[in-house]
Amino acid sequence: MPALTVRAQRQRIFKAVFHTDLSLPTPLLSSSAPGEPFGGPPLATNNASTRGRRSAGNDAGLSDQVKWDRAWHLVTSRIQLPSSVAIEDSFGTLPPQSQDGDSGFYEALPIVLDPATSVPRATHTEDILLWHARQVRQHFVHHVLPLLAACAGLADTSQIVTSTVNTLAAAHRQYLNGLLLIVRGISDEAALETATSTFRRDLHAVIGNSWTQGLINALNPALARLLRTILSIGRRFDGRHDFEDPNASTARKELLSLLESLQKVGLAGDKFQVLFAELMDSCMHEFIQTAYARVWGAIEVKDPNTGSVLPGCMAHLCDWVENQYGRLAVEVFGQLGGQVKWADVEQWRDIAIGRLATLRIHELFDIVLHWPETRGGLDDLGYSVTTPQRRLALTDTFSAALQHRLLHPGRSTLEILQTYISMIRTFHALDHSKVLLDRVVHALQLYLCQRDDAIQIVVTGLLANPEGINALEAKTKLVELAVIMNEASQLQRIAIDEEDLGWDDMNWVPDPVDAGVNYKRPKNEDVVGTLISALGSQDIFIKEFQHIIAERLLSKQPGFQQEIKVLGLLKKRFGEHALQNCDVMVKDIHDSRRVDAVLRRKIRSAQQPGAPGLSYHSKILSRLFWPSLTKETFKVPRPVAEIQAQYEAGFEQLKSSRKLGWLDNLGTATVSLELEDRTVELECKTYEAAVIFEFQGDGTQSDTGAQQRTFEEIWQSLLMDEDALELALRFWMTKKVLKNVGNRTYVVLERLDSEAAVADAHDDGSVDEGIEISGSVSPKKAKVMDAKEAERRTIYWQFILGMLTNSAPAMPLSQIAMMMKMLIADGCHWSTEELQEFLEERIMAGELELAGGKYRLPKK
């Protein structure tokens, strides 16, 4: 019922608008009364008196009506349309009026066209042009529309347009044949032109509303193919402007020919123009996507019209809109009878620039990652993103990409900081006011504050040597900061008052309209300052800097030129007072070398000639100015204790008001071991040297005669922290110097080719999986590892590395196990004991450390 109701309403509306009630041609009937309507003509033999009586009464009026009726019959019968539409039904070209044998038609035509003059007394007349227009509408509805529906249902879509145009062309010839016959009776040129244009307009309106979905589906891809060829869509911009497709000329002719055929049959009306406009809009979007996506080369072109310098892609796009897109629109609308103004072309150019801006906004994160090779893409953004709306869209889109692609545990802190540096430089080149950067950086700064190693990575990058950077160091350190710190633009820092005034700035521009209330215009990009301010307060950064520079000053590197240089640059940024402690630390190291040389000379002079002595060096630190250093006490070997006593005595003579307190655990030692089949010489930590020193002398021996000690014996002798003692024993086992024989008993491996060494020591230096570190026999026996288990161990180790790098620098065993079970896709298949064994293997391999019950990565 709803469908029937809608159809009935549409028919009523159609009839009300187009008046489909059509009068048929008047039939000619015989009558017994000459001179009556539809009767025969008046008798020619009527005498004068009869004619006088007729003229005296109403006979004259009846005669005009008869003449009208007969003329109407002749004309309407001649121009009546057939009941079908085919090529053979069309009339073709009309013959000249002089050769047309139907003279009665041309005699009747003036009566029908001008009844007021020809038959003034006729009481019933009609407009023949209106009658023909009505019959055309009715004929189109009943006979042409079904044919068009049949054409739209053809299986071959390429034939739909052709058959539809041919059908409408045949109908046109039929409809225009009647019109041309009618207008032969009109002598006034203006009236003739008005009648013809009105009829054509009405006919095209009827045809224009007869579009079928099948015709649209067939015409759409055909037009799209031609437009893509003409507009050179699918070709990538390579910096040249000769961008036109070689087949564009042929496609242009084909398009204009198709357009001409559609216009002749009335299919080039509003619906076609809407379809064409949608295709042109889609072509512009596709052209921008295919031609300029990820094309970021820095090319500049001078605009010949305005003289301004445009980015390469932007200049090419404007040229394309004016010379290809606009040219095609002018040709098409010119053929349709319309007109394209220069204002329209300028509007299309603005739309194209806006779409290129949208493309670059979505590519901005990749532009930042690949900076500075992406300078051209940033120039496109700088030229097009000029309104507050586009600036807001840029910051919103970039913030979403930043959150999705960077700020998550899968990204290391080093990668985040490297991206942040690129952001600072990229956004400064895009917007010197720094307003855009301030909008997008808050989430990143907040996320960096949650990374415990962020400040350490920044300080380590500042202290890197910019002249000796290699590929490995570039991947593991933030070496960009060391390079930036040595740039000339970073060596100067302008005072805040001078920054605010800017009296001599010839490039001054007003503040952006979207700037905040407390906005201050920066003078330069200031990468280091911006990065440091993002990591928290200045005091936190300086404190971390003191810790890291303390470790470097206590290392065995020969010089500290880079550290001193960075310290000087930071003092210019933060002030002398803020880094006073660091100055004292550097001075302590220099003074220590002088004092150490004096004390060593005194010790050598006091020794007996020929007596063996240790080469001992010390660094004397001012306790109040250095950061709190971890002090773990243990008993050092006797020769070391003797030299320390001599150092103390000599130092008290030099500095009578000061005393030395030894930090034995922070030192290093060079150990040389003489074994039966080899000599081992390596550098280790002092507590590791103290442990191996316990295995010489008069201790107990194993069955093979090698020195052996238990864990308890070593602990009672050295009074060392148990964790440190376990780490030292594992260190010497990995070096194949000691062997765990069970019951927490360790024996010296005098020979590597002994049967015990082969049974219990692997080639890679790890301890046999069948024996626990504690010395008790493990219930598990050594087993051969299959490929699946090896892959699982690799995956789990990478996951543990990621956690200790990105989430927390140190974790207990329970937290590592919990996070692995929660975050690994298929869960962790190991028990806590198996995970602990795996972590201990990594500790023995030197890839992990255990301190205070927490696992951490070793400091390098």
mmCIF file of N, CA, C and O in Angstrom, residues 769 782-795 829-830:
data_model
loop_
_atom_site.group_PDB
_atom_site.id
_atom_site.type_symbol
_atom_site.label_atom_id
_atom_site.label_comp_id
_atom_site.label_asym_id
_atom_site.label_seq_id
_atom_site.Cartn_x
_atom_site.Cartn_y
_atom_site.Cartn_z
ATOM 1 N N GLU A 769 73.237 -27.043 33.555
ATOM 2 C CA GLU A 769 71.869 -26.878 34.032
ATOM 3 C C GLU A 769 71.505 -27.929 35.071
ATOM 4 O O GLU A 769 70.546 -27.776 35.805
ATOM 5 N N ALA A 782 70.048 -32.522 32.953
ATOM 6 C CA ALA A 782 70.302 -31.763 31.730
ATOM 7 C C ALA A 782 69.579 -32.417 30.568
ATOM 8 O O ALA A 782 69.560 -33.637 30.419
ATOM 9 N N LYS A 783 68.962 -31.610 29.736
ATOM 10 C CA LYS A 783 68.208 -32.124 28.619
ATOM 11 C C LYS A 783 68.572 -31.358 27.354
ATOM 12 O O LYS A 783 68.996 -30.221 27.400
ATOM 13 N N VAL A 784 68.372 -32.002 26.251
ATOM 14 C CA VAL A 784 68.658 -31.391 24.970
ATOM 15 C C VAL A 784 67.526 -30.422 24.629
ATOM 16 O O VAL A 784 66.346 -30.779 24.717
ATOM 17 N N MET A 785 67.878 -29.211 24.229
ATOM 18 C CA MET A 785 66.891 -28.179 23.948
ATOM 19 C C MET A 785 66.440 -28.284 22.490
ATOM 20 O O MET A 785 67.267 -28.299 21.580
ATOM 21 N N ASP A 786 65.107 -28.376 22.294
ATOM 22 C CA ASP A 786 64.598 -28.443 20.934
ATOM 23 C C ASP A 786 64.468 -27.033 20.349
ATOM 24 O O ASP A 786 64.678 -26.030 21.019
ATOM 25 N N ALA A 787 64.112 -26.972 19.059
ATOM 26 C CA ALA A 787 64.040 -25.678 18.369
ATOM 27 C C ALA A 787 62.943 -24.794 18.947
ATOM 28 O O ALA A 787 63.100 -23.574 19.050
ATOM 29 N N LYS A 788 61.812 -25.412 19.325
ATOM 30 C CA LYS A 788 60.699 -24.625 19.869
ATOM 31 C C LYS A 788 61.086 -23.981 21.183
ATOM 32 O O LYS A 788 60.775 -22.808 21.443
ATOM 33 N N GLU A 789 61.792 -24.741 22.054
ATOM 34 C CA GLU A 789 62.209 -24.178 23.325
ATOM 35 C C GLU A 789 63.256 -23.084 23.133
ATOM 36 O O GLU A 789 63.258 -22.070 23.836
ATOM 37 N N ALA A 790 64.145 -23.263 22.162
ATOM 38 C CA ALA A 790 65.140 -22.227 21.886
ATOM 39 C C ALA A 790 64.479 -20.941 21.414
ATOM 40 O O ALA A 790 64.872 -19.841 21.812
ATOM 41 N N GLU A 791 63.458 -21.063 20.560
ATOM 42 C CA GLU A 791 62.733 -19.882 20.098
ATOM 43 C C GLU A 791 62.009 -19.202 21.252
ATOM 44 O O GLU A 791 61.976 -17.976 21.357
ATOM 45 N N ARG A 792 61.432 -20.040 22.154
ATOM 46 C CA ARG A 792 60.719 -19.480 23.303
ATOM 47 C C ARG A 792 61.675 -18.713 24.211
ATOM 48 O O ARG A 792 61.351 -17.631 24.702
ATOM 49 N N ARG A 793 62.862 -19.256 24.441
ATOM 50 C CA ARG A 793 63.839 -18.574 25.283
ATOM 51 C C ARG A 793 64.258 -17.235 24.664
ATOM 52 O O ARG A 793 64.433 -16.234 25.374
ATOM 53 N N THR A 794 64.390 -17.208 23.346
ATOM 54 C CA THR A 794 64.759 -15.959 22.675
ATOM 55 C C THR A 794 63.662 -14.906 22.843
ATOM 56 O O THR A 794 63.938 -13.738 23.134
ATOM 57 N N ILE A 795 62.399 -15.326 22.661
ATOM 58 C CA ILE A 795 61.279 -14.395 22.794
ATOM 59 C C ILE A 795 61.173 -13.874 24.224
ATOM 60 O O ILE A 795 61.005 -12.660 24.455
ATOM 61 N N HIS A 829 54.995 -20.022 29.790
ATOM 62 C CA HIS A 829 54.857 -21.455 30.067
ATOM 63 C C HIS A 829 55.831 -21.925 31.141
ATOM 64 O O HIS A 829 55.829 -23.119 31.477
ATOM 65 N N TRP A 830 56.646 -21.047 31.682
ATOM 66 C CA TRP A 830 57.619 -21.431 32.703
ATOM 67 C C TRP A 830 57.042 -21.225 34.099
ATOM 68 O O TRP A 830 56.242 -20.316 34.341
#
